[in-house]
PDB file of C-alpha atoms in Angstrom:
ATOM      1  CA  UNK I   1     139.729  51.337  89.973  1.00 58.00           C
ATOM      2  CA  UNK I   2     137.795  48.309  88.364  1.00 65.00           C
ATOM      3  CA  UNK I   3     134.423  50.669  88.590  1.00 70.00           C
ATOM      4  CA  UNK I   4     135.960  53.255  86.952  1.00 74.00           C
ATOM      5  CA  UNK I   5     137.604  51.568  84.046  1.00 74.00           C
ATOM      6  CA  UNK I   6     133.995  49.786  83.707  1.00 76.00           C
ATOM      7  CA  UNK I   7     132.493  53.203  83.233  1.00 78.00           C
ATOM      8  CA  UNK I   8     135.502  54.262  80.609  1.00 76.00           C
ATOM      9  CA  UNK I   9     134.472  51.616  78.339  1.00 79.00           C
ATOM     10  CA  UNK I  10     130.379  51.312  78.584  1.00 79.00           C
ATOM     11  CA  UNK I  11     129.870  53.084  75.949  1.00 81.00           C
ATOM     12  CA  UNK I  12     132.144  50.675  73.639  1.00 82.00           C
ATOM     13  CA  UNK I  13     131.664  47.024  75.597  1.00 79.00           C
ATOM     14  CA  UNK I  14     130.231  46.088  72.900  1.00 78.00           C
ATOM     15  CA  UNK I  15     132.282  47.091  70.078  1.00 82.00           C
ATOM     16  CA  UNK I  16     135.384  45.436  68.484  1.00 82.00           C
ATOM     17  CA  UNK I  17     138.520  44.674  70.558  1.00 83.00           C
ATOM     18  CA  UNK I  18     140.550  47.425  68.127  1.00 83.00           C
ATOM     19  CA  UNK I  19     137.792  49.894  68.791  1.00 85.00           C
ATOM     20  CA  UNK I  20     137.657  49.680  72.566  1.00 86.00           C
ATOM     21  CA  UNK I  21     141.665  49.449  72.478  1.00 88.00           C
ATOM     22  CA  UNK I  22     141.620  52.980  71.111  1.00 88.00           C
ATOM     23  CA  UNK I  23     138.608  54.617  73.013  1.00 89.00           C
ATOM     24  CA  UNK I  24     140.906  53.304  76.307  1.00 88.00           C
ATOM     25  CA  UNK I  25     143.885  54.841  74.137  1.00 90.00           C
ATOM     26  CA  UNK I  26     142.199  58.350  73.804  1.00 90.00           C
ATOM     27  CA  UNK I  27     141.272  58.403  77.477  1.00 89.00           C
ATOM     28  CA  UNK I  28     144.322  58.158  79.071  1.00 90.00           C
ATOM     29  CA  UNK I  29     145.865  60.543  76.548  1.00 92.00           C
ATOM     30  CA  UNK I  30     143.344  63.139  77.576  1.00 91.00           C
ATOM     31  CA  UNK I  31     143.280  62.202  81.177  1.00 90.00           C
ATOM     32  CA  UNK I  32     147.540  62.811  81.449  1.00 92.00           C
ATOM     33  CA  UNK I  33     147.454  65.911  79.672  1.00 92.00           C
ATOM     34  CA  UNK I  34     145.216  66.910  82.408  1.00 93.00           C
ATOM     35  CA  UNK I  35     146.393  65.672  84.959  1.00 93.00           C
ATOM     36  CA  UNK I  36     150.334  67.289  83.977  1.00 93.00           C
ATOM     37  CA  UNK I  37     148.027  70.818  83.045  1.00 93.00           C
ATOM     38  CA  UNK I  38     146.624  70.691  86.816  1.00 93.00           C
ATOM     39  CA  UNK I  39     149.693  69.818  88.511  1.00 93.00           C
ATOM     40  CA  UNK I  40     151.599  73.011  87.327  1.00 93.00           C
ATOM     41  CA  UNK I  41     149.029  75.261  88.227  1.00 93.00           C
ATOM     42  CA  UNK I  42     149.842  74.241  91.772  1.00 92.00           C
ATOM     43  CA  UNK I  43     151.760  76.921  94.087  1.00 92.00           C
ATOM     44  CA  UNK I  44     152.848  74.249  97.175  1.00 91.00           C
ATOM     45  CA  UNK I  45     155.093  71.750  97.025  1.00 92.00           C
ATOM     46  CA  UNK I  46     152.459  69.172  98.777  1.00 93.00           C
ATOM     47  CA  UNK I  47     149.403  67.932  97.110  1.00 93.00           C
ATOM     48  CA  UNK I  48     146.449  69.666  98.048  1.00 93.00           C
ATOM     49  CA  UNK I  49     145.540  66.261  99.341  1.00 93.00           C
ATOM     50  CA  UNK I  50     148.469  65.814 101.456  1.00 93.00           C
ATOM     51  CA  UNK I  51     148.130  69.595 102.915  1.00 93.00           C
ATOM     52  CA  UNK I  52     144.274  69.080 103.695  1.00 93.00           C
ATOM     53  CA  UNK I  53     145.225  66.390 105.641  1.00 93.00           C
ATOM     54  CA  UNK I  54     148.435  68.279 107.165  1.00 93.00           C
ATOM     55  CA  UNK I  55     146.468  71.498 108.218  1.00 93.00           C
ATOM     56  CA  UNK I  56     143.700  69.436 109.852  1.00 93.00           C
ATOM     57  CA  UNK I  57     146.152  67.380 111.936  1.00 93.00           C
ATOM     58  CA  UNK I  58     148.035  70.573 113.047  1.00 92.00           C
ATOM     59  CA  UNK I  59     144.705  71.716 114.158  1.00 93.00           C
ATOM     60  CA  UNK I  60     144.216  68.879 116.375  1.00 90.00           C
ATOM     61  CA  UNK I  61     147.394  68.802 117.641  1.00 90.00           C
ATOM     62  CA  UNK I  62     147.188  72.053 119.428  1.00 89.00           C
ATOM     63  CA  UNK I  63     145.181  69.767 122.288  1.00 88.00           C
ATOM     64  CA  UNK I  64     148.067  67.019 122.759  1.00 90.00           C
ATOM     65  CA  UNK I  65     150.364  67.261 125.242  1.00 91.00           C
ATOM     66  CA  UNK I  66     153.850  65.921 124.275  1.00 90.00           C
ATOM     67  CA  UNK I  67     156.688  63.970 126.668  1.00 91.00           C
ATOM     68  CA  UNK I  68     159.712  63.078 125.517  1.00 84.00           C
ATOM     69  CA  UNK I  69     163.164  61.605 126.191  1.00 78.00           C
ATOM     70  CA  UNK I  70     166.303  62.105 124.802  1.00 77.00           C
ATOM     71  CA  UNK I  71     165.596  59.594 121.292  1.00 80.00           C
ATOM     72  CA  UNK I  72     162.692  59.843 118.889  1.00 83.00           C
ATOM     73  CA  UNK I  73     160.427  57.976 120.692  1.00 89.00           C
ATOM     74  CA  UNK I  74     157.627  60.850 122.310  1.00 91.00           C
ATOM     75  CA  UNK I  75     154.547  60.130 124.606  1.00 91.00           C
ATOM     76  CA  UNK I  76     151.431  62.310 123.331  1.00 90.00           C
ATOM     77  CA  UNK I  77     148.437  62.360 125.769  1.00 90.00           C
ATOM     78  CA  UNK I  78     145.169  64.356 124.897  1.00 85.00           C
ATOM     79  CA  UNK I  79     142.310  64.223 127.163  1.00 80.00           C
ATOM     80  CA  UNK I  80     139.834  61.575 127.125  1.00 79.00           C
ATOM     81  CA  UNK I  81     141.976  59.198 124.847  1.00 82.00           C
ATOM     82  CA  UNK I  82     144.875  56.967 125.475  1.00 84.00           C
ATOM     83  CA  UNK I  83     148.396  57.825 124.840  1.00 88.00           C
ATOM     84  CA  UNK I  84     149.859  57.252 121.477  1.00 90.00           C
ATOM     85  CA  UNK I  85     153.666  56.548 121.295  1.00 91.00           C
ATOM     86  CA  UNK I  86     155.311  58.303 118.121  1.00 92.00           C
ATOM     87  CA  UNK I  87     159.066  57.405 116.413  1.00 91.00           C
ATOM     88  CA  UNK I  88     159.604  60.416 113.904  1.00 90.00           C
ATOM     89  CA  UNK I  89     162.903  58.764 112.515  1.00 89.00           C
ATOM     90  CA  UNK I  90     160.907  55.225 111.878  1.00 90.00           C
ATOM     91  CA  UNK I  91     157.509  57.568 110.496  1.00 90.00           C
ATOM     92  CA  UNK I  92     155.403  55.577 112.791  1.00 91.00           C
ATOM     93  CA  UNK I  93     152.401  56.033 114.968  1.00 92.00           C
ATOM     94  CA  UNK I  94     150.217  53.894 117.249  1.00 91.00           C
ATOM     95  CA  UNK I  95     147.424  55.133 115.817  1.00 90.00           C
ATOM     96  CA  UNK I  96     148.226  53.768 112.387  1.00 90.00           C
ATOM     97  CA  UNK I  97     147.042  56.892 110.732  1.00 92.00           C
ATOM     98  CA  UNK I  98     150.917  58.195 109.855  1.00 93.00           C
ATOM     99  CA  UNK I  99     151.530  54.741 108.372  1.00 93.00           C
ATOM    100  CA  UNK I 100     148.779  54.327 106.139  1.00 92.00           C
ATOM    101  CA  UNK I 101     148.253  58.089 104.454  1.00 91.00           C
ATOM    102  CA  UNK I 102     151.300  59.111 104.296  1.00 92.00           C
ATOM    103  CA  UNK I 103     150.706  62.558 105.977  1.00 94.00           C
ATOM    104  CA  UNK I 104     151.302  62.514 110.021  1.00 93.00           C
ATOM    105  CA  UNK I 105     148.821  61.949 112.029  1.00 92.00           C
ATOM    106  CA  UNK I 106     147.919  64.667 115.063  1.00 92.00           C
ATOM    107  CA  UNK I 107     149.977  63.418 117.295  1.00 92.00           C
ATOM    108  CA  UNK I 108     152.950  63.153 114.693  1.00 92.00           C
ATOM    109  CA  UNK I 109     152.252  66.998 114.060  1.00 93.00           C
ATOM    110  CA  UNK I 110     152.458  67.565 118.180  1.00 92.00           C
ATOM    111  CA  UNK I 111     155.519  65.627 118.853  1.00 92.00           C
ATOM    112  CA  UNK I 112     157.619  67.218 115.544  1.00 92.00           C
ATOM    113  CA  UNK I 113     156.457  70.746 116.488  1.00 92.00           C
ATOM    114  CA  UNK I 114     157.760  69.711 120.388  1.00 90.00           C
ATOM    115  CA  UNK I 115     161.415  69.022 118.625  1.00 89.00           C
ATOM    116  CA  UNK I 116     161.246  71.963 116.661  1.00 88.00           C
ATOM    117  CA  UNK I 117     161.060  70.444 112.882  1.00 89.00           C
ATOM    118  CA  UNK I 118     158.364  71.044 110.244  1.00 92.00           C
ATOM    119  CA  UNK I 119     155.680  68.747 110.041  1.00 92.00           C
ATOM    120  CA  UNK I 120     155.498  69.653 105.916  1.00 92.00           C
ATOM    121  CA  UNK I 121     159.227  67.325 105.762  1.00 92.00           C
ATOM    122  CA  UNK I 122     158.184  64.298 107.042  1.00 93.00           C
ATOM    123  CA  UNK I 123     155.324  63.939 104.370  1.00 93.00           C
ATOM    124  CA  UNK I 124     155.931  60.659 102.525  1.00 93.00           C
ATOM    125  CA  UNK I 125     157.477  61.944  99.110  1.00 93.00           C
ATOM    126  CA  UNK I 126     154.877  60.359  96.929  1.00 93.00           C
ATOM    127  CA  UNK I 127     152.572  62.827  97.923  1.00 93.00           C
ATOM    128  CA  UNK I 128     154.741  66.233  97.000  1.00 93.00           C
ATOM    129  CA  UNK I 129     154.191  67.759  93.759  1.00 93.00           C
ATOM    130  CA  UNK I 130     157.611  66.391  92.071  1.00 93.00           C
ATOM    131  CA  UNK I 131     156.280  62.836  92.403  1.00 93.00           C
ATOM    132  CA  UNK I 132     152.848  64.047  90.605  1.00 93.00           C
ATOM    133  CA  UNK I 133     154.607  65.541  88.311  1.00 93.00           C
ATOM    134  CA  UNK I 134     156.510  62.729  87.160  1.00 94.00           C
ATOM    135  CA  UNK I 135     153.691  59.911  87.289  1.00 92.00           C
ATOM    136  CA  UNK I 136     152.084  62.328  84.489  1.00 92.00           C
ATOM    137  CA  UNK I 137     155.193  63.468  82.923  1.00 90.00           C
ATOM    138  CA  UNK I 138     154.591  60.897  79.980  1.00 87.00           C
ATOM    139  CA  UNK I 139     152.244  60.935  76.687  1.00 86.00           C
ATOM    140  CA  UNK I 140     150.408  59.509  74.423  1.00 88.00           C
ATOM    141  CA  UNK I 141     150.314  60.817  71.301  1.00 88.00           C
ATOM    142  CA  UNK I 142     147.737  60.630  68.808  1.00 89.00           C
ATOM    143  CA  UNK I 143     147.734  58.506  65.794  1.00 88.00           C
ATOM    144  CA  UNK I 144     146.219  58.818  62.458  1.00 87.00           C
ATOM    145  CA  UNK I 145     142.788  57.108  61.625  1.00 84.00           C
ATOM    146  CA  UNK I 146     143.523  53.050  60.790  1.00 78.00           C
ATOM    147  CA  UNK I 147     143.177  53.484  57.038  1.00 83.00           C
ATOM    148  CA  UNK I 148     146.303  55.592  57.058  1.00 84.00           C
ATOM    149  CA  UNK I 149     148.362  52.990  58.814  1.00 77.00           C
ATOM    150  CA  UNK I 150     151.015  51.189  56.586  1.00 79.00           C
ATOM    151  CA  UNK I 151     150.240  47.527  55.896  1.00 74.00           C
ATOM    152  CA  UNK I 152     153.380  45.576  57.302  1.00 68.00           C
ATOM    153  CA  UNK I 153     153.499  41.938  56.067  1.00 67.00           C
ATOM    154  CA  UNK I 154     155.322  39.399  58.253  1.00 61.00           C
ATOM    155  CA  UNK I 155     158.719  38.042  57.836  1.00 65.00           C
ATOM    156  CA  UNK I 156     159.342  34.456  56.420  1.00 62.00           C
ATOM    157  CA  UNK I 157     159.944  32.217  59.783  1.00 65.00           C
ATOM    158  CA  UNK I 158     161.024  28.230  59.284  1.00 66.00           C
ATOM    159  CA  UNK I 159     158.278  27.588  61.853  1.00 66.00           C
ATOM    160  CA  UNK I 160     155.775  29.114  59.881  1.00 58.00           C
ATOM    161  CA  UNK I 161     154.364  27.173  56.596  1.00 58.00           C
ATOM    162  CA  UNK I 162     151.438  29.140  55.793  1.00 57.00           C
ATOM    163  CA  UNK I 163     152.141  33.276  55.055  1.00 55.00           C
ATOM    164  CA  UNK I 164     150.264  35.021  58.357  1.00 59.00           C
ATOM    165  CA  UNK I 165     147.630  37.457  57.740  1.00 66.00           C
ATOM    166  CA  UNK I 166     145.526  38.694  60.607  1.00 68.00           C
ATOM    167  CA  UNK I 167     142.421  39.221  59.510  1.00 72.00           C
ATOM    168  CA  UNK I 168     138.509  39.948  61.211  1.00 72.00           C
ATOM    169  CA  UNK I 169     137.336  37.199  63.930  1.00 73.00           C
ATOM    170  CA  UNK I 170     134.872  34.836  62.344  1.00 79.00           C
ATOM    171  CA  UNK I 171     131.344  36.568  62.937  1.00 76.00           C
ATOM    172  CA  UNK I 172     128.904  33.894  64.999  1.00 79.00           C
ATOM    173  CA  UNK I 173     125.459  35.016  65.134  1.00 79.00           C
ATOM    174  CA  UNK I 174     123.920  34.001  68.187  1.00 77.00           C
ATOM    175  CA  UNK I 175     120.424  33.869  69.361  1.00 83.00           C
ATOM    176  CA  UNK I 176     118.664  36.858  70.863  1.00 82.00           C
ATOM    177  CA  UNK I 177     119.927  40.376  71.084  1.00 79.00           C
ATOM    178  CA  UNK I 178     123.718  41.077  71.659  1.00 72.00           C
ATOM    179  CA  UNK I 179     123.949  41.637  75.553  1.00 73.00           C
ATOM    180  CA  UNK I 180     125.422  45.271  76.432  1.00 72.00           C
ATOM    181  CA  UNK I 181     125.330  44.701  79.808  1.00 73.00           C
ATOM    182  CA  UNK I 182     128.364  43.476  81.830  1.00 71.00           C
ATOM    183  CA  UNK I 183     127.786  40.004  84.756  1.00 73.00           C
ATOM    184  CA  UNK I 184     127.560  41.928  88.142  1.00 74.00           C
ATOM    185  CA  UNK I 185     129.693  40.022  90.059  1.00 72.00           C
ATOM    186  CA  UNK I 186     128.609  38.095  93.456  1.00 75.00           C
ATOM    187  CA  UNK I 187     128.770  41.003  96.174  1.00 70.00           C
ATOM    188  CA  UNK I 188     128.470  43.831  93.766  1.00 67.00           C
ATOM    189  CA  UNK I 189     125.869  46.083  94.606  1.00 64.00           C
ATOM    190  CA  UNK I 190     123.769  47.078  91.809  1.00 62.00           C
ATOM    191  CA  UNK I 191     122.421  50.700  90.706  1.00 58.00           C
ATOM    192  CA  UNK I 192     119.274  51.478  91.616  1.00 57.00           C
ATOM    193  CA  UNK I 193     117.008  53.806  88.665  1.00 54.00           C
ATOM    194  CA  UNK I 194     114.316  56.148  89.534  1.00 54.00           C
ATOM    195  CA  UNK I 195     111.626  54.982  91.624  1.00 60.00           C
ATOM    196  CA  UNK I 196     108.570  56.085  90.662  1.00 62.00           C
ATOM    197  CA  UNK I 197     105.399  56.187  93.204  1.00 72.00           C
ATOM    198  CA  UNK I 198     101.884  54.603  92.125  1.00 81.00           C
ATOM    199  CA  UNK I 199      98.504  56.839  93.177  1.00 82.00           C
ATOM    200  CA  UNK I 200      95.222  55.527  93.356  1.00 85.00           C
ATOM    201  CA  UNK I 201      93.001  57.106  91.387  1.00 82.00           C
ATOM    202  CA  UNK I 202      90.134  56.495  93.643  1.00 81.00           C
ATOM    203  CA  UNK I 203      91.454  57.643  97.287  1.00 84.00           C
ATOM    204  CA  UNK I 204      94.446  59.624  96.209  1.00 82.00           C
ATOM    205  CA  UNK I 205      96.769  57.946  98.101  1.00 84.00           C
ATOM    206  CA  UNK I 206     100.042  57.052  97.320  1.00 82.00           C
ATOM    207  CA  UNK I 207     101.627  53.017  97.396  1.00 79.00           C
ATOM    208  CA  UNK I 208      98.501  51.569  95.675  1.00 81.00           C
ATOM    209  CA  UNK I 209      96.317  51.511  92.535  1.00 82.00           C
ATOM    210  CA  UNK I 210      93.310  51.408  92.158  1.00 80.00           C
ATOM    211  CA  UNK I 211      92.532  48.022  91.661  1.00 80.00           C
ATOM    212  CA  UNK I 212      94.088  47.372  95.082  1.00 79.00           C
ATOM    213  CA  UNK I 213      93.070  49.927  97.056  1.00 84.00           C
ATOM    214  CA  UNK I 214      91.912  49.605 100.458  1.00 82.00           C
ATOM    215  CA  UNK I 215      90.016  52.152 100.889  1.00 78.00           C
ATOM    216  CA  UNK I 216      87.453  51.533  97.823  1.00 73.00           C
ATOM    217  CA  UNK I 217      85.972  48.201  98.281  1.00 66.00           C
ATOM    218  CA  UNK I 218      85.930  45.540  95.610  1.00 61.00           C
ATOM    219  CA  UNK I 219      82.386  45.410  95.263  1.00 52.00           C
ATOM    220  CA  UNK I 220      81.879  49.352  94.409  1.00 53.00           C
ATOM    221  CA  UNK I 221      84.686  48.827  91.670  1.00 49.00           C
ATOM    222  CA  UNK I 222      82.732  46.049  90.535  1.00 51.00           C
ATOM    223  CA  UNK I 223      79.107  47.715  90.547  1.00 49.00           C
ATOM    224  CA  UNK I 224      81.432  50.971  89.113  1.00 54.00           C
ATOM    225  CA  UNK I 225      82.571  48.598  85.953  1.00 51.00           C
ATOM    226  CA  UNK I 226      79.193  47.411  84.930  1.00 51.00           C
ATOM    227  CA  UNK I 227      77.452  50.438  84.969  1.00 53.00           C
ATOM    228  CA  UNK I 228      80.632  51.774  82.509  1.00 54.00           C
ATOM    229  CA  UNK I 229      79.841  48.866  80.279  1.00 50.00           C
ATOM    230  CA  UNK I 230      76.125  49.379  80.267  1.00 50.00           C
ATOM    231  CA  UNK I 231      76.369  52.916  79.688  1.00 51.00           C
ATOM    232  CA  UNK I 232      78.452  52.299  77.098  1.00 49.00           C
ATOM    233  CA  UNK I 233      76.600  49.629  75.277  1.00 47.00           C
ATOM    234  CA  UNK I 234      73.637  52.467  75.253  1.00 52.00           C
ATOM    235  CA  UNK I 235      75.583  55.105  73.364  1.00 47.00           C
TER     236      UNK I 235
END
């Protein structure tokens, strides 16, 4: 989240506080507009997220063998793994994977299918396409450009002596040029540019110049240089 609202406002870090404030505003307005657009185009009541995951789990579940008793609880043994105990009231697994995605896990998918129900209705509910559709169901709208907004002068307070009037921050040149860049913090990895590969020009090779070049000793280069000068010096 942090890397992505970093990349939202490079392009404006170092701009005025208003001026980022409304690049950030005219993201997010585009972004939920999209985001409501993409959701109705979808057919299933799941997220395609949530039914990637679902298919993929009913596709492993085909190899698990379920045991149950008369409760929730059910015993699901594959081959080559332990067994995994699954509660489908309580939506938990022992593999943890039904806990933490939402979606259930294989063996989730093996023992609901064994009792008959749909795996598709134990999804958690924050991955169906009603919940999507109402974490985008708000907008922005846009505004007019800040000369057209009407100057509003503040009310006369006891605990105010002197009228307020916001105006611009006091500009303090400093020394240098203005940094763009934002600090990297401690364990941040950073981004790596093109790498570009030196060639000698003397043994083709790549990794080297040719001032360093193995392969062409230092005293040709220097009996190479003086001739170059003396030639030179002739013309």
């Amino acid at each position: 989240m942090t890397e992505s609202f970093n990349k939202w406002v490079d392009e404006v870090r170092d701009k005025p506080v208003l001026t980022i404030l409304e690049h950030i505003r005219r993201q997010l307005m585009v972004r939920m507009l999209k985001k409501y657009q993409l959701g109705e185009t979808w057919q299933d009541h799941l997220t395609p997220y949530a039914r990637e995951r679902l298919n993929q789990s009913s596709n492993e579940a085909r190899r698990i063998k379920v045991f149950g008793g008369r409760g929730e609880l059910f015993e699901c043994c594959q081959a080559g793994y332990r067994n995994f105990l699954v509660h489908i009231i309580d939506g938990t697994c022992e593999c943890g994977m039904w806990q933490v995605s939402g979606v259930p896990c294989k063996h989730a998918v093996a023992a609901i299918l064994h009792k008959g129900g749909q795996p598709e209705n134990y999804v958690h509910h924050y991955l169906t396409k009603e919940s999507f559709m109402m974490t985008y169901m708000g907008t922005i709208n846009p505004i007019p450009d800040e000369c057209a907004w009407p100057e509003v002068e503040a009310e006369p307070s006891p605990d105010v002596v002197v009228p307020v009037k916001v105006g611009p921050p006091d500009i303090k040149a400093l020394v240098g040029r203005p940094k763009k860049k934002r600090t990297k913090e401690p364990g941040e990895t950073k981004l790596i540019g093109k790498r570009f590969t030196i060639k000698c020009s003397a043994c083709r090779c790549l990794g080297h110049n040719k001032r360093g070049c193995p392969n062409f000793p230092k005293t040709t280069r220097t009996i190479e240089g003086s001739n170059r000068t003396s030639s030179s010096a002739q013309v």
